[in-house]
XYZ file of C-alpha atoms in Angstrom:
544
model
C 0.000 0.000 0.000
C 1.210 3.636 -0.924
C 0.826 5.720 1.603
C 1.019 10.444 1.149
C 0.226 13.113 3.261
C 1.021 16.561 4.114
C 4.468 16.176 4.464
C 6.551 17.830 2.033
C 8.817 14.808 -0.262
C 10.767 15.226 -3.839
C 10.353 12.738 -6.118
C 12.988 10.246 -4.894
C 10.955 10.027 -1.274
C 7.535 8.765 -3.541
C 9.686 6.287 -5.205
C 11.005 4.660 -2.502
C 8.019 4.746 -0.561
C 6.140 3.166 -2.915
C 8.005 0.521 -3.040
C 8.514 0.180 0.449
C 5.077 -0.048 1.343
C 3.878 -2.199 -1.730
C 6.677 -4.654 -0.367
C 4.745 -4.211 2.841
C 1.617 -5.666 1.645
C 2.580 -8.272 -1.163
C 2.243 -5.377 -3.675
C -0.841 -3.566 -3.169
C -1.301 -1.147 -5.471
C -4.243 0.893 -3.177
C -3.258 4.212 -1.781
C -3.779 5.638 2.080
C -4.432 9.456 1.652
C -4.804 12.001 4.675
C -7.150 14.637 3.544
C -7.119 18.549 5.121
C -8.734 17.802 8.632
C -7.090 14.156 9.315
C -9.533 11.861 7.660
C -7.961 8.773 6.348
C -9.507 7.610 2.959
C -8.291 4.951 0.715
C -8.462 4.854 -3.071
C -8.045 1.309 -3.972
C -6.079 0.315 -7.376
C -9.155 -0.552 -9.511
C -11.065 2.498 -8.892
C -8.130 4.983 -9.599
C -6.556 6.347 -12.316
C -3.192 8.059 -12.343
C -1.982 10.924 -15.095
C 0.408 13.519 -15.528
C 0.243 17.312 -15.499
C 3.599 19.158 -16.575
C 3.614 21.239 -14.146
C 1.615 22.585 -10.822
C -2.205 24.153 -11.912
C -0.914 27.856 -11.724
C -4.570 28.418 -10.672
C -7.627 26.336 -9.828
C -9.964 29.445 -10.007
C -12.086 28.511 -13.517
C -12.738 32.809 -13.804
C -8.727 33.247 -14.179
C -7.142 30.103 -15.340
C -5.580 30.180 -19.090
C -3.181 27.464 -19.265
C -3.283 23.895 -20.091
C -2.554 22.261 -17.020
C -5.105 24.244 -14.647
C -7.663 23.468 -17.477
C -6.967 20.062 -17.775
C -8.212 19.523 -13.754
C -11.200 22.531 -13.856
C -12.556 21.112 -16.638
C -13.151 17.495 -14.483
C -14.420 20.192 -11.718
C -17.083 21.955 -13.108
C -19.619 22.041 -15.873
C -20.519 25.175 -17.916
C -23.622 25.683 -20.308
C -22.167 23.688 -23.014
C -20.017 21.488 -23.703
C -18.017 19.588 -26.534
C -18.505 16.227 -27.573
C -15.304 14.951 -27.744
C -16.408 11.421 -29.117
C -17.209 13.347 -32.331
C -15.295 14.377 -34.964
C -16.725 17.707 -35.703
C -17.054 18.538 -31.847
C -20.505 19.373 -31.619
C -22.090 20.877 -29.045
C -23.739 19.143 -26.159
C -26.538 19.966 -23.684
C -24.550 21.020 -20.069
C -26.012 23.379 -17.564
C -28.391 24.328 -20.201
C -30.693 22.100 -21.676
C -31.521 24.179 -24.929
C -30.485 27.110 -26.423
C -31.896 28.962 -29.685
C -30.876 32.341 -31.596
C -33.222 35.656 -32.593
C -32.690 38.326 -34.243
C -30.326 36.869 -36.836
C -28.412 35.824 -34.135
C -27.488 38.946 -32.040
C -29.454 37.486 -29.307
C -29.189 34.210 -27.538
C -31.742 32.648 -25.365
C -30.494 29.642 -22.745
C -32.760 27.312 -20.466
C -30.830 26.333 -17.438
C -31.031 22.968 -16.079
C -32.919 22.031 -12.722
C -31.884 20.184 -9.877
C -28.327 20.601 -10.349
C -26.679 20.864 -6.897
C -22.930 22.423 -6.195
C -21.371 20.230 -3.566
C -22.352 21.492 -1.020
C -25.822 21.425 -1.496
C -26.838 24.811 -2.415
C -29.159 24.666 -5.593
C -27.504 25.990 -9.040
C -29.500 29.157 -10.641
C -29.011 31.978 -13.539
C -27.320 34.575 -11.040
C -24.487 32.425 -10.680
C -24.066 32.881 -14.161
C -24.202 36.541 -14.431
C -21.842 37.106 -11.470
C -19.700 34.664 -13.005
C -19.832 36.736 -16.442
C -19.461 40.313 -14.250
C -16.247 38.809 -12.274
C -14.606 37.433 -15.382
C -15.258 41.405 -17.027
C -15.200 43.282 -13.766
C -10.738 44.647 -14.851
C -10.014 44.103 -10.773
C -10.324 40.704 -10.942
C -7.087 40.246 -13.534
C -8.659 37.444 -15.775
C -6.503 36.849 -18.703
C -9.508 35.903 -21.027
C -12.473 38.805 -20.290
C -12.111 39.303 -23.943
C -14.109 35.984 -24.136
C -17.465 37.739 -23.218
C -16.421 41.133 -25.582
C -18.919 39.498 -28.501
C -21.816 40.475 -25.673
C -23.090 44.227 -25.579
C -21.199 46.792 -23.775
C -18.994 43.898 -22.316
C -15.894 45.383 -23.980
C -16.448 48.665 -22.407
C -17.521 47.367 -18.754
C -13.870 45.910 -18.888
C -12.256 48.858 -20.172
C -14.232 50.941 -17.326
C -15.465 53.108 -20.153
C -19.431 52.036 -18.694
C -19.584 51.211 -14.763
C -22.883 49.965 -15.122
C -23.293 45.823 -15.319
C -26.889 46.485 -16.261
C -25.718 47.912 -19.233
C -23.972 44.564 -20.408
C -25.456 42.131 -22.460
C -27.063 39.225 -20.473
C -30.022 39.183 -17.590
C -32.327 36.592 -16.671
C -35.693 36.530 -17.807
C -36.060 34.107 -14.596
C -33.980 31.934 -12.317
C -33.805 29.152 -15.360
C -33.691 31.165 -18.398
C -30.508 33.143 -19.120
C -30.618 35.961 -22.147
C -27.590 37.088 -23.641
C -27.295 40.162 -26.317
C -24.140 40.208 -28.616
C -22.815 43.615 -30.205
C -23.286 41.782 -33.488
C -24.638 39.034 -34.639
C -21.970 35.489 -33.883
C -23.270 32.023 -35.228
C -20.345 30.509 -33.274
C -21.715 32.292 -29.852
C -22.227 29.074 -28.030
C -18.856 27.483 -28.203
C -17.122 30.349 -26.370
C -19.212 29.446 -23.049
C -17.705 25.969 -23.352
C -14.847 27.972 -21.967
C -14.582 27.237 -18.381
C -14.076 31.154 -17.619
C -17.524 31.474 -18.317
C -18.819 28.855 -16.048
C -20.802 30.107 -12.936
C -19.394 31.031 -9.654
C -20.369 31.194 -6.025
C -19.307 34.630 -4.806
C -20.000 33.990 -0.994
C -17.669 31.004 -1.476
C -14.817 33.639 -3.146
C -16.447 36.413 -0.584
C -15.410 34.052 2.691
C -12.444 31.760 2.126
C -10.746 34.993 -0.287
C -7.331 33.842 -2.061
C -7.828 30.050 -0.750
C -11.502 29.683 -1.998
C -9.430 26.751 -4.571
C -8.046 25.107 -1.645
C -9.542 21.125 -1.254
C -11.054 22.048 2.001
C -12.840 25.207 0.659
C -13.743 25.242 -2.931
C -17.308 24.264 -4.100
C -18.040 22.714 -7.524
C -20.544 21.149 -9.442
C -18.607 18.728 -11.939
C -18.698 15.298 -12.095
C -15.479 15.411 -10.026
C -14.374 17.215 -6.753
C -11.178 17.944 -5.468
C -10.278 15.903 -2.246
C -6.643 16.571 -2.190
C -3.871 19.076 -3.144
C -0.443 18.875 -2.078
C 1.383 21.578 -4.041
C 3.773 20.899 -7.067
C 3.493 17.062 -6.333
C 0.033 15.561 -6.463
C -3.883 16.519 -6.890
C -6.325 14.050 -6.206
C -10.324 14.479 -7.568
C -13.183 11.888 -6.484
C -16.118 11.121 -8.034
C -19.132 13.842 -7.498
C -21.276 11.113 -5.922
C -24.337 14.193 -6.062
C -23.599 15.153 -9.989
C -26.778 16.073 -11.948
C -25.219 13.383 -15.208
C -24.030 10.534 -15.782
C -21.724 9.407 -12.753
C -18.390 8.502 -13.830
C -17.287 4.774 -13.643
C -13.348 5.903 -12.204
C -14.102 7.080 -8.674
C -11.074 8.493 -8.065
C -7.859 10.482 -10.642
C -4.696 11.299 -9.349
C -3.015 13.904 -11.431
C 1.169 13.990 -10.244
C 2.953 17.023 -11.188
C 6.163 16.182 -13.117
C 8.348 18.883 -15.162
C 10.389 16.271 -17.021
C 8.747 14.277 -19.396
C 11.297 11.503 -19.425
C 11.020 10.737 -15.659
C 6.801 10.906 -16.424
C 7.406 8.126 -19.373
C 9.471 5.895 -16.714
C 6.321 6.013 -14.164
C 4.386 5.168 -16.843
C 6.667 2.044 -17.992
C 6.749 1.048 -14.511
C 2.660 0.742 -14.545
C 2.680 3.759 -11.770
C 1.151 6.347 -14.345
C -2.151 5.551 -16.646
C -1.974 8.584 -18.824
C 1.053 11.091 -20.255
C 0.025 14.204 -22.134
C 3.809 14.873 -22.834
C 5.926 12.469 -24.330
C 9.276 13.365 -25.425
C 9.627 13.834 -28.778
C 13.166 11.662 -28.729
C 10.793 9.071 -27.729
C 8.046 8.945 -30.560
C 9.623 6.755 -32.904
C 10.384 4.324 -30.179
C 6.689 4.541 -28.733
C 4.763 4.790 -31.840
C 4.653 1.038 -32.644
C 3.185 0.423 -29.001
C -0.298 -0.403 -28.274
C -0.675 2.514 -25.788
C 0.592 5.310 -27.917
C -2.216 7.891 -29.428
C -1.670 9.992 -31.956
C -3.946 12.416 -34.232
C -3.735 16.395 -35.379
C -4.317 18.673 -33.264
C -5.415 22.426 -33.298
C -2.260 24.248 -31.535
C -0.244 26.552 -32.479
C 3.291 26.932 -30.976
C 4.918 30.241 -31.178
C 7.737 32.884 -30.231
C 6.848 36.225 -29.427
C 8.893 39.786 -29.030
C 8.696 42.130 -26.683
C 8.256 45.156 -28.530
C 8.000 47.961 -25.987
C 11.982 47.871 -25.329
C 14.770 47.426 -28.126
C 15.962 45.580 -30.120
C 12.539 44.229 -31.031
C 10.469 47.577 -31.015
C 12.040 47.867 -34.756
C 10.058 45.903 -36.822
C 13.314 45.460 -39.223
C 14.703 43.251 -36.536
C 11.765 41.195 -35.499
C 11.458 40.253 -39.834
C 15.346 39.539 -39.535
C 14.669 37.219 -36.945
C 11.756 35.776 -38.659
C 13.370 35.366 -42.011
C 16.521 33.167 -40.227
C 14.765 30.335 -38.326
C 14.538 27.286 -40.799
C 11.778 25.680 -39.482
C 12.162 22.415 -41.600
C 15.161 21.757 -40.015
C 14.000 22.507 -36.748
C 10.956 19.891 -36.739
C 13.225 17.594 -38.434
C 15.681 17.919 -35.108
C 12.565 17.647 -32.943
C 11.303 14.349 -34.747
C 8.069 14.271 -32.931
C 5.574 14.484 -35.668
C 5.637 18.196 -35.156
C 4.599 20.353 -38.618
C 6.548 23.712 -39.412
C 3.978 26.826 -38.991
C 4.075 29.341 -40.726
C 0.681 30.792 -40.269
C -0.785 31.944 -37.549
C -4.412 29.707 -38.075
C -3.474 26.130 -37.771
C -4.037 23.130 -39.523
C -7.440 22.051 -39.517
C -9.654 25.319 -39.699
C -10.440 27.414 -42.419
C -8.589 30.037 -43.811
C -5.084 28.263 -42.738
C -2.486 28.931 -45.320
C 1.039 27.641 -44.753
C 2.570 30.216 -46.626
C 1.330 33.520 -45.428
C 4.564 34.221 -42.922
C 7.988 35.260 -43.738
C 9.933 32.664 -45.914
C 13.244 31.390 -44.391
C 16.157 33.025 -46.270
C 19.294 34.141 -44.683
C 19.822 36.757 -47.683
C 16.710 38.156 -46.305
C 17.201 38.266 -42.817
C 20.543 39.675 -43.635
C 19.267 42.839 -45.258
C 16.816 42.968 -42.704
C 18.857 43.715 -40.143
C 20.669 46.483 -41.899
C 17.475 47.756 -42.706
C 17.109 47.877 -38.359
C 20.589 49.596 -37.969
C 22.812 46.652 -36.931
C 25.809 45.729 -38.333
C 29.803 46.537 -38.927
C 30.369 49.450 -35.621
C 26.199 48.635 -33.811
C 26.940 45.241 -32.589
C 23.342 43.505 -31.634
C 22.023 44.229 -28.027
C 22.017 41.140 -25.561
C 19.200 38.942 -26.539
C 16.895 36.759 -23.509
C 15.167 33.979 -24.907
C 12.917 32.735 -22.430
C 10.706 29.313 -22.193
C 9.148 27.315 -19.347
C 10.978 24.254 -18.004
C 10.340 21.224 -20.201
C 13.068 18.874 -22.658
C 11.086 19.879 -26.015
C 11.324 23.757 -24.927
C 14.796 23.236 -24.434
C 15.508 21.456 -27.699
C 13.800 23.750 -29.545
C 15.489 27.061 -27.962
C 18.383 25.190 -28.437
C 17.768 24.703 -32.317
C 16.881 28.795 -32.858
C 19.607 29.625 -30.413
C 22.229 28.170 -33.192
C 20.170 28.627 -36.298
C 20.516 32.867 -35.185
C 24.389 32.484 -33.877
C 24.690 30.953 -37.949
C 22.383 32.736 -40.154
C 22.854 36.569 -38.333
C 25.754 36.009 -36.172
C 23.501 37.239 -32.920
C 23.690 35.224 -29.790
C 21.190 34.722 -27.532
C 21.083 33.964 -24.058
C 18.430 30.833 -22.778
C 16.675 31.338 -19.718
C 13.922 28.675 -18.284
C 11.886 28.705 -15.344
C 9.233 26.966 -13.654
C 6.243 27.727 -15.432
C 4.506 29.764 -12.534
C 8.054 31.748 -12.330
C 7.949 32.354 -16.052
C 4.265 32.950 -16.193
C 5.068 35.820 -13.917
C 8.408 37.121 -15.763
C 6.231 36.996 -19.000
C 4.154 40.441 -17.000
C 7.125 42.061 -17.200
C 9.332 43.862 -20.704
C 12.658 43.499 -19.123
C 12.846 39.583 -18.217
C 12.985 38.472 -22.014
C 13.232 39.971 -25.151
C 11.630 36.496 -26.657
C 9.393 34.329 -24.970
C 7.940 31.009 -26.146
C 4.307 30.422 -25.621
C 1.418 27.863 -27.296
C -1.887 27.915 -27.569
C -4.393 24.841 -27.833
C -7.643 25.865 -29.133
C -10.767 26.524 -26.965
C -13.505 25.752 -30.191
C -12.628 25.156 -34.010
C -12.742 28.760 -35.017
C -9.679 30.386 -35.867
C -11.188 33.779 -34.255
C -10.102 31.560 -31.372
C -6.206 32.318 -32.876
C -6.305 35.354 -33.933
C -7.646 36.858 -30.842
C -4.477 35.646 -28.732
C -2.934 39.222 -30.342
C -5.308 41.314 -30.271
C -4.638 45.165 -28.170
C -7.269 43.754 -25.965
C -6.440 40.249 -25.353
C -4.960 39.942 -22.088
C -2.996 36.498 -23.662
C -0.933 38.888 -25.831
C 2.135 39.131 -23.720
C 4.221 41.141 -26.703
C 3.248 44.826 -25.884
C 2.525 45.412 -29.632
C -0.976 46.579 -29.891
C -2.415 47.857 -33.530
C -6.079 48.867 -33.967
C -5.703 48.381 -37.820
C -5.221 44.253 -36.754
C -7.832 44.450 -33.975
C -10.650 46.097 -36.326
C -9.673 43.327 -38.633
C -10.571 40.436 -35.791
C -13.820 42.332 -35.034
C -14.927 41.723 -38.326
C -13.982 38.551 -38.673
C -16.210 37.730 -35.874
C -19.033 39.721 -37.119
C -18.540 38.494 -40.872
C -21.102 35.529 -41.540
C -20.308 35.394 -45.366
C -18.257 32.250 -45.105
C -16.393 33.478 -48.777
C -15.368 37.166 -47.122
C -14.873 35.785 -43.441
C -12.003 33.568 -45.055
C -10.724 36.771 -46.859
C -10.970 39.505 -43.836
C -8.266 36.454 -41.744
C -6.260 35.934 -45.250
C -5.752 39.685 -44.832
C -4.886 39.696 -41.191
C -2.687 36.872 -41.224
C -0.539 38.624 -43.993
C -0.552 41.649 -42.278
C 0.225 39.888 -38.690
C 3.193 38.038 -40.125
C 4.628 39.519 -42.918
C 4.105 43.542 -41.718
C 4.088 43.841 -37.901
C 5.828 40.563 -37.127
C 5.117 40.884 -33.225
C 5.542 37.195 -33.181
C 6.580 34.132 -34.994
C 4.794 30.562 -35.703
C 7.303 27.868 -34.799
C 5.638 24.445 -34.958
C 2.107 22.603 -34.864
C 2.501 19.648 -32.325
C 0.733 16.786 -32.908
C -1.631 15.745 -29.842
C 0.214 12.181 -28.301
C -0.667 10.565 -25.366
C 0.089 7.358 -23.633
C -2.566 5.459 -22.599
C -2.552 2.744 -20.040
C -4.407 -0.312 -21.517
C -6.303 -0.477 -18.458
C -8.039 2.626 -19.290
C -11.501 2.109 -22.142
C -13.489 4.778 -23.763
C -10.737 6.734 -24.568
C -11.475 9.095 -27.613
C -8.400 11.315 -29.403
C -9.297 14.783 -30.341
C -8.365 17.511 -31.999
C -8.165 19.966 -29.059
C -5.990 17.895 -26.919
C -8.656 17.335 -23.668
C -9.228 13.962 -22.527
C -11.409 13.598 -19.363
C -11.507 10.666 -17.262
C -15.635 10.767 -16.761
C -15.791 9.543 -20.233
C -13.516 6.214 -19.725
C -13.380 3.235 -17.303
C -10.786 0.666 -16.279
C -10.991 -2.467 -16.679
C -10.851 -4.770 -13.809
């Protein structure tokens, strides 16, 4: 038997107490866990499942989350109006919190009926309101959310944000009564519903927030009602979620997911040879050709997009000149061809998969090029290059590929560049800031199949664009591209903006597409690959 606590141990202490303890007891595989307050529970073998996160959830609270790892656990946590079926596809939509949903008014207006009966875990009865305080925290600026740009489609949203209106009543959604939820968009959106699969728009219990303030998340203190709630949380090693034996669906068949928190992909793919692990999310792309031929190795396309952005505000990269010199060096061919993971060279901003992606719309890779380019931005002969910071959260693949650029610019322009990594809360923090790196490497997974989803990320508004460069000719290009419902000119209006993104402004650079792979314990049924990389456990089972 396994045994954790409080008590704080690295990753050598788990291993040999596992194997202590399953010595112990001829092998056991079940697990003692103390929970906050001293309760002993026990999660036995054949009711638990075991993945990896990358890293620590850098936040539990749905409202302010953005990254992959915190969305990975909320989205076992909590339920929002809609949801994706991920057993199809095309990812349709599915029936959540509301039951039905239809459009007037050409679509400008949106009408949802909420479910009945549903319950948060502690017993108090879900309703509208907690909608529309959820939708007024994510937009109300104090709160910090790095997605309130989510809910700009709705009227006067954009403006509540911007504290142009104080006035929530002025925003676009109020209940007609406690089950039926109307929202009003600045223009009409056919694709309205997918944002509020989004878990920042799922609702929220401000007198849990109100009383338990900063540690509302904490096991002991946060309320939920997905078809999973969080037990345990022992920080950056382990995070433990139990069935939601009160959830308004279908309950899950795995009562229990333990999600450990490992930075280094190779020492995840060794738990998970040793049988300790059920499910990877990051393999090591050294790996892939060795793992591909196994029975537990998934593989399929996936909508990301993983890029390098500048920091504009600050030189060398407030010249444009120098951010297309930069742009024109990096040989991406070569650089996936290093990596050989599967990964696809990008060089558009709109991945693979949705409309209006076109492979060729960036700046071509040509030294000549990049050359002139950064004569054109004033360097050369007696104007050395500044000191360059390329910075990237901890993880071998980040490392690689840093590594890669870091040579293919000392080559191709003679610059060098100094690598930095941190933990990814450290360097979530350092990106807030224009004088920790001069490049930073970032990705984004899509949220729905739209590539407004994309193009948003660098928007003036977007609170995801971490660059500083903000251009209103680009960000009245994405409004209308939302607003478009012409299929023909909605592909032309992105064409437009892509070329002017990545071949004008160049705040940014597309790197690589990675292909979604994942290792899947052959204990676990009813998993289903898709496209947007989110695999939840209340859709499988193990077999006994």
């Amino acid at each position: 038997m396994k045994f954790f606590s409080s008590q704080i141990w690295g990753l050598l202490g788990l291993y040999c107490l596992l194997f202590l303890l399953s010595a112990c007891v001829g092998g056991s595989q079940d697990t003692l866990v103390v929970l906050p307050g001293g309760e002993k529970l026990i999660l036995k073998d054949s009711e638990t499942a075991n993945a990896v996160t990358a890293s620590e959830p850098p936040s539990l609270d749905w409202t302010k989350a953005s990254d992959a790892e915190s969305t990975w656990v909320m989205e076992h946590l909590m339920d929002g109006l809609v949801r994706f079926n991920l057993a199809d596809e095309n990812l349709s939509l599915m029936p959540a919190l509301a039951t039905d949903w239809r459009h007037e008014d050409a679509g400008k207006v949106w009408i949802f009926h909420l479910r009945k009966g549903v319950q948060w875990t502690d017993g108090v009865e879900f309703k509208g309101q907690q909608i529309v305080d959820a939708w007024k925290r994510l937009l109300n600026p104090r709160t910090g959310a790095n997605a309130a740009n989510y809910l700009y489609p709705l009227k006067n949203a954009e403006k509540f944000n911007q504290q142009k209106i104080k006035d929530f009543s002025q925003v676009g959604v109020s209940l007609l009564d406690d089950y039926t939820l109307r929202v009003e968009l600045e223009e009409p959106m056919a694709f309205f519903p997918m944002l509020l699969t989004h878990h920042t728009t799922f609702p929220t219990r401000l007198d849990v927030i109100a009383k338990h303030g900063d540690m509302w998340t904490e096991p002991q203190n946060i309320v939920t009602l997905g078809s999973y709630k969080l037990i345990y949380w022992h920080h950056d090693s382990r995070l433990i979620i139990a069935r939601n034996e009160n959830y308004w669906g279908k309950k899950p068949k795995i009562k229990n997911v333990v999600f450990y928190m490992i930075e280094k992909s190779s020492t995840a793919l060794r738990m998970f040879d040793r049988g300790r692990v059920d499910f990877i999310k990051d393999i090591p792309s050294v790996e892939v050709n060795r793992l591909k031929s196994r029975p537990e190795f998934h593989s399929r396309p996936g909508l990301r997009l993983y890029y390098y952005g500048f920091k504009v505000k600050k030189p060398p990269f407030n010249n444009v000149w120098a951010r297309r010199a930069f742009a024109h060096a990096i040989d991406k061919e070569e650089l996936v061809k290093v990596l050989g993971g599967g990964q696809y060279p990008m060089n558009s901003w709109i991945p693979y998969g949705l409309f209006a992606h076109n492979n060729q719309t960036g700046l071509e890779f040509s030294v000549e090029k990049a050359k002139e380019a950064l004569v054109k931005a004033g360097y050369g002969g007696e104007k050395p290059f500044p000191k360059v910071v390329l910075g990237f959260n901890t993880e071998e693949k980040h490392q690689r590929v840093a590594e890669n650029i870091q040579a293919q610019i000392k080559k191709n322009l003679g610059i060098s560049i100094e690598l930095k990594n941190e933990e990814w809360k450290t360097y979530l923090n350092g990106l807030k800031s224009d004088s920790v790196y001069n490049i930073y490497r970032l990705g984004w997974v899509a949220d729905y199949a739209d590539p407004h989803n994309f193009m948003e990320i660098l928007a003036s508004y977007s609170t995801n664009n971490r660059t500083g460069w903000k251009d209103s000719r680009f960000d009245e290009m994405v409004k209308k591209g939302v607003a478009e419902t012409d299929p023909d000119k909605r592909q032309s209006i992105y064409e437009n903006a892509e070329k002017y993104l990545l071949r004008e402004q160049v705040p940014a650079i597309p790197i690589l597409t990675d292909v979604n792979q994942v290792l899947v314990s052959q204990r676990l049924k009813g998993f289903h690959g898709n496209s947007l990389d989110l695999y939840l456990f209340q859709d499988m089972e193990l077999s006994p």
